[in-house]
mmCIF file of C-alpha atoms in Angstrom:
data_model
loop_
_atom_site.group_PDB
_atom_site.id
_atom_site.type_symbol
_atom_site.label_atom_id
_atom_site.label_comp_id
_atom_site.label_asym_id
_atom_site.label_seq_id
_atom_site.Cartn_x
_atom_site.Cartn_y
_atom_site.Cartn_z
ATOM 1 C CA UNK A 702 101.669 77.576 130.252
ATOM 2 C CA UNK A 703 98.096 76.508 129.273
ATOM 3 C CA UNK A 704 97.398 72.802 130.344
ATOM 4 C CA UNK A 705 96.631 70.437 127.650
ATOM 5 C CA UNK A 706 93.176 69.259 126.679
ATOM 6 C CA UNK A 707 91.275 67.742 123.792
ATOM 7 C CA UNK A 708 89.521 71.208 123.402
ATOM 8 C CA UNK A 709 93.309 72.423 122.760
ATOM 9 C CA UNK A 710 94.392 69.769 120.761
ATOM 10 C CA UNK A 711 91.764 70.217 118.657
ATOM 11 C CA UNK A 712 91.808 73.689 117.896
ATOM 12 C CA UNK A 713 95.188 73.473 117.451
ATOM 13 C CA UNK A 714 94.973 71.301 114.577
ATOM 14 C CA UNK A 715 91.401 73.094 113.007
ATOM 15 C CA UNK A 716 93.968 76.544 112.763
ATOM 16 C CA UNK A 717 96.698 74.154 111.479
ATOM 17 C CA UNK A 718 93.998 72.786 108.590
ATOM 18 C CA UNK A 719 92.673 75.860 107.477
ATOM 19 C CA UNK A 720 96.398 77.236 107.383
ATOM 20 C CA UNK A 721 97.513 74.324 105.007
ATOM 21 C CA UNK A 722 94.182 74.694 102.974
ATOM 22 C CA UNK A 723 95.161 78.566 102.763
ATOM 23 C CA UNK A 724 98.871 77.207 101.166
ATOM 24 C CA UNK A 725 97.952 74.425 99.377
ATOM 25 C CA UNK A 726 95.313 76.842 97.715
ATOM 26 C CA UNK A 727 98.155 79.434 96.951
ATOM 27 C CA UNK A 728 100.470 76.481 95.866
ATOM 28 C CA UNK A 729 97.357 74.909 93.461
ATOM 29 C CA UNK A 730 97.618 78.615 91.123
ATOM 30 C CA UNK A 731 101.885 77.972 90.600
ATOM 31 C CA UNK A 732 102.077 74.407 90.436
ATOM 32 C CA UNK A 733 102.489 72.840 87.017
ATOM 33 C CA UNK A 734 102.151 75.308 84.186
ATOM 34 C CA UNK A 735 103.067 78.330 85.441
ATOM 35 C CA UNK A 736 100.845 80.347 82.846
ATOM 36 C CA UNK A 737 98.424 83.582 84.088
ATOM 37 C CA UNK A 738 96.244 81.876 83.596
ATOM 38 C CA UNK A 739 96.245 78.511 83.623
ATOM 39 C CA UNK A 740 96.333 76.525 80.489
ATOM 40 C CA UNK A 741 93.020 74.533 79.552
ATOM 41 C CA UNK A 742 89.458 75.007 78.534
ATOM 42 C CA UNK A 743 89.235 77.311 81.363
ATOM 43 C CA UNK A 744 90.085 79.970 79.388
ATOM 44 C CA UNK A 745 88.321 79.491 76.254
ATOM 45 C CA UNK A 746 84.632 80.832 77.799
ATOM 46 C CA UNK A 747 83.062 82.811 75.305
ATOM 47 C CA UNK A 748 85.662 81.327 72.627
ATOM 48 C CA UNK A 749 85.072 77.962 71.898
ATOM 49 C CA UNK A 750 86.565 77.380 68.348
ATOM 50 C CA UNK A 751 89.715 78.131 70.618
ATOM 51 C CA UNK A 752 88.945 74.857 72.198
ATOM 52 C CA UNK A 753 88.026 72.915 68.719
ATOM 53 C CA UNK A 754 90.209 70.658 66.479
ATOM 54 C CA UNK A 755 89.574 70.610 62.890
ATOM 55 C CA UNK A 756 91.946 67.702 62.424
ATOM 56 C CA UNK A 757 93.566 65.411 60.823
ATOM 57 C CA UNK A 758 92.596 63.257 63.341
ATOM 58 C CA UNK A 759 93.104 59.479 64.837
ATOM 59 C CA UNK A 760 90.256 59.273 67.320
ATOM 60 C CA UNK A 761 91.451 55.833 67.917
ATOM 61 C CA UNK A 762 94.798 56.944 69.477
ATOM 62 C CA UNK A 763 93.314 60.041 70.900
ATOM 63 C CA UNK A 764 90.325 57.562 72.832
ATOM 64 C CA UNK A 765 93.107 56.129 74.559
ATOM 65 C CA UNK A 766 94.564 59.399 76.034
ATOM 66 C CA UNK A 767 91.441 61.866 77.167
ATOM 67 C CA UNK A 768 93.453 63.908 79.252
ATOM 68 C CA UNK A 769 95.742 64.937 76.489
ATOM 69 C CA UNK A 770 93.354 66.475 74.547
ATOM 70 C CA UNK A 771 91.741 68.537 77.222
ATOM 71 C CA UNK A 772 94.430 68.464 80.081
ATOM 72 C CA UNK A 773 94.447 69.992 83.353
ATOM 73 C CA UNK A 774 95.657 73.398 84.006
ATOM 74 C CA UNK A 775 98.482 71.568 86.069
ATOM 75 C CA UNK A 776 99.867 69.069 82.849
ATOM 76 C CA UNK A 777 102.791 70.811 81.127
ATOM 77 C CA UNK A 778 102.799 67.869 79.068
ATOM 78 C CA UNK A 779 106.217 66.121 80.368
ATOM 79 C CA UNK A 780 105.222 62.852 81.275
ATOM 80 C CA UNK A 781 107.354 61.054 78.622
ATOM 81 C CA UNK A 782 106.018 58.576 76.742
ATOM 82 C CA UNK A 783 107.183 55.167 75.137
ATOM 83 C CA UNK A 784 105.996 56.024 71.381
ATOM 84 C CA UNK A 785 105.069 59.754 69.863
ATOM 85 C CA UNK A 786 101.813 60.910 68.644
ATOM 86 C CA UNK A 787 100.211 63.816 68.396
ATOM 87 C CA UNK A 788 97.170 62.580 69.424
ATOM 88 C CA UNK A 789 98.213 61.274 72.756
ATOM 89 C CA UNK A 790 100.263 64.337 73.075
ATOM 90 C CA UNK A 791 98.762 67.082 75.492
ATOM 91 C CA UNK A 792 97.539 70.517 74.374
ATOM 92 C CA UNK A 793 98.717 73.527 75.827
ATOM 93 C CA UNK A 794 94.950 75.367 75.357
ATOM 94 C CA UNK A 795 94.856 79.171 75.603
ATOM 95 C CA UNK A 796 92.316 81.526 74.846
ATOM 96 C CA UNK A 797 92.820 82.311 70.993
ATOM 97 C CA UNK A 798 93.773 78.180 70.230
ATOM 98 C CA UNK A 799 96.065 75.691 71.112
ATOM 99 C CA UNK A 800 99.530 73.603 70.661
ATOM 100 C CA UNK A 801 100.748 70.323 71.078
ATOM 101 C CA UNK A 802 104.202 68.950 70.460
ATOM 102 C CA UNK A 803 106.556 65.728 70.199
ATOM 103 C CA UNK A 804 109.754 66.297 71.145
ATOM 104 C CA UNK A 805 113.057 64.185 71.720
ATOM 105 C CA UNK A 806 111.672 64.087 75.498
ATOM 106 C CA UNK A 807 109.033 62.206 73.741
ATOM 107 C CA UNK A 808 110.779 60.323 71.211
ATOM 108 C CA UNK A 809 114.028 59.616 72.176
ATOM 109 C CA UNK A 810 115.732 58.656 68.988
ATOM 110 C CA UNK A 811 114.618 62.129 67.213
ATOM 111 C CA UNK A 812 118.059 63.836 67.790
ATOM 112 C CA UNK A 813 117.748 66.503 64.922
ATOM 113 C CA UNK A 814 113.948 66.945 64.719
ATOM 114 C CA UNK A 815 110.749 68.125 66.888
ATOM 115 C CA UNK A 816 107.629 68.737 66.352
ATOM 116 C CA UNK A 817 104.075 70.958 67.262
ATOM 117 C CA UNK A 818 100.518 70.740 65.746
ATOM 118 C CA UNK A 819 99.395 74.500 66.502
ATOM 119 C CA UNK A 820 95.542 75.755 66.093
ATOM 120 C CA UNK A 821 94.854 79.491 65.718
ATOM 121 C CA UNK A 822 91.410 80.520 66.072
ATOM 122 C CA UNK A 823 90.101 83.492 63.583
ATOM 123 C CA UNK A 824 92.271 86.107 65.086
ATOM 124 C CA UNK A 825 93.963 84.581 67.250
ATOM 125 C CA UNK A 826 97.675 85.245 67.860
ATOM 126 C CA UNK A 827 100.915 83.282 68.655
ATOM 127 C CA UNK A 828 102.844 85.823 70.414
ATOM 128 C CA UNK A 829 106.417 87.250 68.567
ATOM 129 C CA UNK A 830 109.132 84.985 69.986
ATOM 130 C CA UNK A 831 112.139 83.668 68.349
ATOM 131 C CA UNK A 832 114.591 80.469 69.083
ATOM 132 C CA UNK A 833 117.571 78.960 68.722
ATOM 133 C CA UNK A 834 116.504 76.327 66.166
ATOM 134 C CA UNK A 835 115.491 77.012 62.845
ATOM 135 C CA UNK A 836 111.674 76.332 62.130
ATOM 136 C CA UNK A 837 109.266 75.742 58.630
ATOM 137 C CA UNK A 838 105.949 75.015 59.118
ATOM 138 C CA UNK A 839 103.320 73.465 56.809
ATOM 139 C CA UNK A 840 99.608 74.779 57.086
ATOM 140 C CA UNK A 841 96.935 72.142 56.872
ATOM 141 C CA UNK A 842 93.579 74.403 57.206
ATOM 142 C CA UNK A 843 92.623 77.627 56.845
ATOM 143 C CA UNK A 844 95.447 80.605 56.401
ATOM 144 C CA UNK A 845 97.956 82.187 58.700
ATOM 145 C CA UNK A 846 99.356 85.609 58.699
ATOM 146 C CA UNK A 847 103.140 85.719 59.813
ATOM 147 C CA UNK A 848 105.304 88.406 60.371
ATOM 148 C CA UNK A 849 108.847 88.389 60.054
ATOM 149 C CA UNK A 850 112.111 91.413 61.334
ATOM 150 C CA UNK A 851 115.251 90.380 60.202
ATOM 151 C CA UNK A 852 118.797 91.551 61.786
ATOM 152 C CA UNK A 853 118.423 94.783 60.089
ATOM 153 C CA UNK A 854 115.190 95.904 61.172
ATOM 154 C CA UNK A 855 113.224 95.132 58.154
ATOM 155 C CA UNK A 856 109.586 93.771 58.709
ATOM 156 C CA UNK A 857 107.686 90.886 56.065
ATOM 157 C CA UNK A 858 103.864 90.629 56.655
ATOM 158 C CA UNK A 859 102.216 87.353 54.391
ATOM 159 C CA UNK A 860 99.524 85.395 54.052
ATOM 160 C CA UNK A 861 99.910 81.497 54.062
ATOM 161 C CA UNK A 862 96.988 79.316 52.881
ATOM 162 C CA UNK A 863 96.296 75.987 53.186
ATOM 163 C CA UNK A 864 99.223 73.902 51.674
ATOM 164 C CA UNK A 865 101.866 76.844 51.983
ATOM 165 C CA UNK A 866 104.912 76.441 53.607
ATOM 166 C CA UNK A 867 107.462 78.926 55.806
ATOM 167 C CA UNK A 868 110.805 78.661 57.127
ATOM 168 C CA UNK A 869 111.989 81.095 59.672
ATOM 169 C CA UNK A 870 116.074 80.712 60.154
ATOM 170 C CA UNK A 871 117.322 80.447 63.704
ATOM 171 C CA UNK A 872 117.140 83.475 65.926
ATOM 172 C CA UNK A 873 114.331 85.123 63.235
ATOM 173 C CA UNK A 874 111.556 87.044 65.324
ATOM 174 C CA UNK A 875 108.454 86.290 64.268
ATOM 175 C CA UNK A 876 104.661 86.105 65.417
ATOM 176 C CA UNK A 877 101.644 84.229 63.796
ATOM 177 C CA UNK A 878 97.781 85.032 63.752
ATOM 178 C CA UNK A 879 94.783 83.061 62.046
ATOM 179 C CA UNK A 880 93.395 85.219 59.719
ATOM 180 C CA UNK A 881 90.977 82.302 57.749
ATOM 181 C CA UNK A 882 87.502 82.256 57.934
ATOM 182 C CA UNK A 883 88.034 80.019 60.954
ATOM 183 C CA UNK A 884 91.780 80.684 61.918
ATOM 184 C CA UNK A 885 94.271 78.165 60.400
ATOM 185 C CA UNK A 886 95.923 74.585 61.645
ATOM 186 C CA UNK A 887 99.459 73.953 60.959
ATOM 187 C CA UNK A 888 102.978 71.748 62.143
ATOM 188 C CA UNK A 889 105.523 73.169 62.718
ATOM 189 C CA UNK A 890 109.057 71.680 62.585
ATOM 190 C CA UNK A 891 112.805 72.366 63.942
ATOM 191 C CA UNK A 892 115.851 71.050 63.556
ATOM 192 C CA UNK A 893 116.732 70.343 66.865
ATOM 193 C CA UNK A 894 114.785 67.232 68.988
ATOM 194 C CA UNK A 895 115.576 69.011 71.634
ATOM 195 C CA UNK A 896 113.280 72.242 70.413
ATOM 196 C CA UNK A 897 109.989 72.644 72.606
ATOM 197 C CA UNK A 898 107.881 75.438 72.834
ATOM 198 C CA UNK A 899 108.490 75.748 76.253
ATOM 199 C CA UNK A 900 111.827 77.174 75.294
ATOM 200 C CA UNK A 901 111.712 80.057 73.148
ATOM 201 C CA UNK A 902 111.996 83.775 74.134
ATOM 202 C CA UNK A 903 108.671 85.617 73.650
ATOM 203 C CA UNK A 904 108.695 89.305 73.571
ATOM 204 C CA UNK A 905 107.027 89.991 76.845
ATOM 205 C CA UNK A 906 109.677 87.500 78.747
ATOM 206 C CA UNK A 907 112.281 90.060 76.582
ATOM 207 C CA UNK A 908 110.487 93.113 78.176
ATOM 208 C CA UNK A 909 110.113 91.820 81.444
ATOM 209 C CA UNK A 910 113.728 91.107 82.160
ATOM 210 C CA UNK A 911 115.183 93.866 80.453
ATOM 211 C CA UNK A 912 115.511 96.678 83.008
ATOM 212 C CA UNK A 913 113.248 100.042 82.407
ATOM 213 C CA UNK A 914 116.343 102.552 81.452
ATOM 214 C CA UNK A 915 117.534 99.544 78.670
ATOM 215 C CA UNK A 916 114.258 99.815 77.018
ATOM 216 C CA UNK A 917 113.933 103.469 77.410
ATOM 217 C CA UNK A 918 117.117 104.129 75.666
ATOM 218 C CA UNK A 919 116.072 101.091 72.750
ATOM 219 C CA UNK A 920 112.717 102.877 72.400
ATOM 220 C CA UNK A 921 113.663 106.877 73.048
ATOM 221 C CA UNK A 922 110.538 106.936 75.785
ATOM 222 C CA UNK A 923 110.742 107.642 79.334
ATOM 223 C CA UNK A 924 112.023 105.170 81.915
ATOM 224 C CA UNK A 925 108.440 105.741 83.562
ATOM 225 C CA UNK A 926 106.512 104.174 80.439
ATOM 226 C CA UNK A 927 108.061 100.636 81.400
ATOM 227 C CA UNK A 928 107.086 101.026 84.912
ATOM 228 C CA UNK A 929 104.304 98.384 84.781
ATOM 229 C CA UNK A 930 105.257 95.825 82.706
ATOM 230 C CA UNK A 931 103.230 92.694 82.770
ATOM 231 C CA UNK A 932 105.113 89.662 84.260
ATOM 232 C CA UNK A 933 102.988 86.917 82.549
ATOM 233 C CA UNK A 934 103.787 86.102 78.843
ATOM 234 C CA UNK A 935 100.782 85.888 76.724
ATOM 235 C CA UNK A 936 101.652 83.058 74.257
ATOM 236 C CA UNK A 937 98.745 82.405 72.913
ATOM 237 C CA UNK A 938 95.725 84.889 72.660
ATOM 238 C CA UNK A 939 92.578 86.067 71.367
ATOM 239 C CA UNK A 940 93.250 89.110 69.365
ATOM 240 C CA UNK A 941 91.236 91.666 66.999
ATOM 241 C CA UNK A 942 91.282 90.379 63.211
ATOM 242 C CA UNK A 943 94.006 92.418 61.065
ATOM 243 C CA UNK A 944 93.739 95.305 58.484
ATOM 244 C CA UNK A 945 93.758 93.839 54.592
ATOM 245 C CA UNK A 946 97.500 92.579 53.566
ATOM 246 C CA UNK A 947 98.342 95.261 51.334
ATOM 247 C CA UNK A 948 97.466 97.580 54.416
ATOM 248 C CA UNK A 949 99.835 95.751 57.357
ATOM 249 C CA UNK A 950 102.477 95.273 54.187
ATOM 250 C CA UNK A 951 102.755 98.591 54.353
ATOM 251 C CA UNK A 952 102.887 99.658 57.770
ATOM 252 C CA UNK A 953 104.992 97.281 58.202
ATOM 253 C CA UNK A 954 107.722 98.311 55.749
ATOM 254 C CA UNK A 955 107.828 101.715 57.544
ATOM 255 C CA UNK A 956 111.209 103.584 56.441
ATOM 256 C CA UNK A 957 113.296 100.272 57.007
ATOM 257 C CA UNK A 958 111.398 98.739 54.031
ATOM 258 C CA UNK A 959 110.842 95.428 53.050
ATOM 259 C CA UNK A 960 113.079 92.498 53.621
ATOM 260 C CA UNK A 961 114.706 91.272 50.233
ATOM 261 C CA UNK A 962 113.176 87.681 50.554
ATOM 262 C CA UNK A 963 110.141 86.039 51.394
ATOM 263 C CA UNK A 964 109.703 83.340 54.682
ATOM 264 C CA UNK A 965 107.032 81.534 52.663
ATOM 265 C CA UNK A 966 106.202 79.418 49.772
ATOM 266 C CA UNK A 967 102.479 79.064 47.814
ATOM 267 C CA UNK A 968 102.876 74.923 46.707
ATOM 268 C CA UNK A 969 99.349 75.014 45.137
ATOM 269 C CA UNK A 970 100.236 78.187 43.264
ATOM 270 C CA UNK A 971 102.946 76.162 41.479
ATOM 271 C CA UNK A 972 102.690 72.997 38.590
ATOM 272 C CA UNK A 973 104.761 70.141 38.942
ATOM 273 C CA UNK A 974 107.802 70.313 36.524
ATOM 274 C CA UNK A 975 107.541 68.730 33.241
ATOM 275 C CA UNK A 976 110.647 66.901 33.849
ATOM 276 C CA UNK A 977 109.026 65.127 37.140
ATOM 277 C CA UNK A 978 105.602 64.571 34.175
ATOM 278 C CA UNK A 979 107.941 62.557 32.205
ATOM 279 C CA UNK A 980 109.456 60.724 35.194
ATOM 280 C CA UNK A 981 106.334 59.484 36.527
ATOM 281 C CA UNK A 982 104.742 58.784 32.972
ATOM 282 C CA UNK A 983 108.054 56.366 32.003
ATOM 283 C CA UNK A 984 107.362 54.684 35.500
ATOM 284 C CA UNK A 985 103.903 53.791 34.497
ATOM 285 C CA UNK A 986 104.983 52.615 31.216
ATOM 286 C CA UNK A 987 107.502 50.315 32.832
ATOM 287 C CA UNK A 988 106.726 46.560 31.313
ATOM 288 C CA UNK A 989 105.973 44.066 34.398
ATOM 289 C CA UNK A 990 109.130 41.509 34.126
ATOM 290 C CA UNK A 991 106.883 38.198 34.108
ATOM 291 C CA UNK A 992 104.783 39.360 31.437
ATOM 292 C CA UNK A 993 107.327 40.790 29.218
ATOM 293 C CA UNK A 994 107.232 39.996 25.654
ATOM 294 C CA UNK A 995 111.006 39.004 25.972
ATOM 295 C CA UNK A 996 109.759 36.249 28.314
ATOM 296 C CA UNK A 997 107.081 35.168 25.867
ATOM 297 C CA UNK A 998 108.762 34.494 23.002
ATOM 298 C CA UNK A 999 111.758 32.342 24.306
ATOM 299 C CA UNK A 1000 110.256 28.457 24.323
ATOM 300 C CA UNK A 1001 110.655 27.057 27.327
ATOM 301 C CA UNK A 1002 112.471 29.641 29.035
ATOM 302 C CA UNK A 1003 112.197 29.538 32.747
ATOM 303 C CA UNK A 1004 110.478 33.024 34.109
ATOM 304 C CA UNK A 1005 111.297 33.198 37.583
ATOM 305 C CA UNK A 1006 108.588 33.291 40.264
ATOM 306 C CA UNK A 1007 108.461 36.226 43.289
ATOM 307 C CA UNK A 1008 108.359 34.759 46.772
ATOM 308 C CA UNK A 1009 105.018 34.387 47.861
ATOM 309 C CA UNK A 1010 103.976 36.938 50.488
ATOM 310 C CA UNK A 1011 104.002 36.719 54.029
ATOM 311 C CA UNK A 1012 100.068 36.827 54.889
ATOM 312 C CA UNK A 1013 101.449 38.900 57.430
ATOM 313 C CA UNK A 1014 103.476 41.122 56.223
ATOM 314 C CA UNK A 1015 102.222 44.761 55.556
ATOM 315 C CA UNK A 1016 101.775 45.580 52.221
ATOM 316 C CA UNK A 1017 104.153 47.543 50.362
ATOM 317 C CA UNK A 1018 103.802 50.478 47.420
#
């Protein structure tokens, strides 16, 4: 048995250091967001619109919390909070844009609602997932292409501009990619608080567990052409821009065809109803009770007088 010394001692613990740097270095890649790679700015070099946020903004919130809106590659954005915004919410950044949500994790009386602010650069792509709960989206900037398969096979391809809306029922594949002259911004909503986008099935986690003779008998190829499937979902990423709409319309159709119904909805395309006209014109025309001419012409009738307003109170309508 070697006598102990200092000289020991301290090599001891020198091997004992540089083996705990080796692990805590292995253990800094998988802790926190387990994404290849990590989440953040880190992966936007070379891509910086993926990085950029055209807004709506409230830089006054968003002052407050700098580390939500560039996080480290370790934040997966579950450090609840006391009140919901999405500017003090973090944003999962990936090369090709960016999401951010409020959730019921974040919000705790939003049973039957969540949230995410997504930002797809000019080609970039959400990658074709689906969930349990039911999702419609409104687009803020730009336009997004999505792309729809129903239960039957059939494919929809459309363009959503600025103002559109989608909805995509529960359990609807579906995959989204900026196609605007610089991508597209838009929220998303489900009907479940419970909803987060760290929950829903993308198609590479579907590959990736689904054993190589399953998806050779789904796609009629060889077991060997699964033999290398990448473990790592993509999520978000940079991709090339599309072909024209008409073109992906009809590749997409292929012999299935089209499905029967749309996923989105133009609102700018579309006039308000004459009836709604009327409504709003007989609301402007609505006399003011204290100045009424009913009021005017009875002597020494009493008009009653509103409550005078808090001078704190916010003001209403």
């Amino acid at each position: 048995m070697d006598p102990v010394s200092r000289r020991n001692v301290l090599a001891a613990a020198a091997a004992a250091g540089t083996v705990a740097t080796a692990v805590a270095a292995a253990q800094a890649a998988t802790f926190g967001n387990p994404d290849e790679p990590p989440q953040g700015a880190i992966n936007t070099t070379g891509n910086p619109a993926s990085v950029t946020d055209p807004g709506p903004q409230n830089p006054a919130i968003a002052s407050q919390f700098p580390a939500a809106f560039s996080p480290p590659a370790t934040n997966v954005g579950d450090m609840p909070m006391f009140w919901a915004s999405f500017n003090n919410a973090p944003r999962r950044i990936q090369n090709g844009g960016w999401a951010r949500q409020v959730t019921q994790a974040d919000f705790a009386i939003s049973e039957e609602i969540s949230g995410v602010n997504m930002r797809l650069t000019r080609g970039g792509i959400r990658e074709l997932h689906w969930h349990q709960a039911a999702e419609w989206a409104y687009v803020s900037r730009g336009v997004i292409r999505i792309t729809t398969i129903d239960s039957e096979g059939r494919a929809n391809v459309e363009d959503v501009a600025a103002g559109g809306l989608w909805y995509f029922p529960s359990g609807m594949p579906h995959s989204l990619q900026g196609v605007g002259d610089d991508g597209g911004e838009f929220i998303l909503c489900f009907d479940d608080g419970k909803a987060t986008e760290y929950n829903t099935l993308l198609v590479t986690d579907w590959f990736a567990h689904t054993p190589p003779d399953i998806l050779a008998l789904n796609f009629g190829l060889p077991a060997e052409t699964f033999a290398n499937i990448p473990l790592h979902q993509l999520y978000i990423f940079q991709g090339q821009m599309p072909a024209p709409l008409a073109q992906d319309q009809a590749q997409a159709a292929g012999s299935a065809g089209r499905m029967p119904n749309p996923s989105s909805f133009q609102l700018r395309r579309h006039a308000a109803h004459p009836q709604d006209r009327r409504r709003r014109g007989a609301h402007r025309r609505q006399p003011q009770f204290q100045g009424s001419a009913d009021h005017r012409r009875s002597p020494g009738h009493h008009t009653p007088r509103r409550p005078a307003r808090n001078a704190l109170a916010p003001e209403c309508g």
